[in-house]
């Protein structure tokens, strides 16, 4: 009976987190991490009551950690998106200039159409337009090649910063989830009683876009004190 109860809880946990987050963030929480928690519950020999109490208590800390680090993870991605938008703004004037060159070149050819009634004048006009267009094409090519190198370099920098930001977030998040798993294991094995999650407050907490080792989510204590008899 206990084993069936554990299986039910493990299945509920895995299903609940299968679609709880966006695909990006779901990949950010390693599947093995979710499987570890499900395995702890599945292998528990405790009574259904203890499993329920432990699960409810530590599920709070699991969700709290996910909420904090999802916010920070999303901040990393938002910062990267803003960085790429800024790059587009930086080269906007170059794009406008290239478009102007294209339009001026096309206009020269269109003006030649007005001379189509005079074969000599028409071909003289198109020859001149082609000569100017060749120079314009070289100018466009030079500008484009230069901007390609610049945009590529800047986007690589944005990607590096984003990967570094999400990587630190990932490491800090997994460290906290490991603590939650450790506490859950101690709870299921009877080493410590189920902790009481803190009472929710109405005040909001602002998190840093880049997580650090000092960023913590409220964690249950895994230590117990024994009174002397």
Short mmCIF file of C-alpha atoms in Angstrom, two decimals, residues 7 9 13 16 23 29 53-54 75 78 105 133 155 174 215 221:
data_model
loop_
_atom_site.label_atom_id
_atom_site.label_comp_id
_atom_site.label_asym_id
_atom_site.label_seq_id
_atom_site.Cartn_x
_atom_site.Cartn_y
_atom_site.Cartn_z
CA UNK A 7 4.31 5.80 -6.84
CA UNK A 9 3.12 10.95 -5.44
CA UNK A 13 5.36 15.35 -9.11
CA UNK A 16 3.17 18.62 -12.49
CA UNK A 23 10.60 24.99 -22.89
CA UNK A 29 16.01 22.48 -14.84
CA UNK A 53 3.79 16.03 4.98
CA UNK A 54 7.35 15.87 3.66
CA UNK A 75 16.12 38.48 -16.96
CA UNK A 78 15.57 39.81 -21.69
CA UNK A 105 20.79 53.77 -58.56
CA UNK A 133 25.70 51.70 -60.40
CA UNK A 155 26.09 39.60 -31.24
CA UNK A 174 20.89 23.44 -8.95
CA UNK A 215 21.40 34.50 -3.67
CA UNK A 221 17.07 23.19 8.06
#
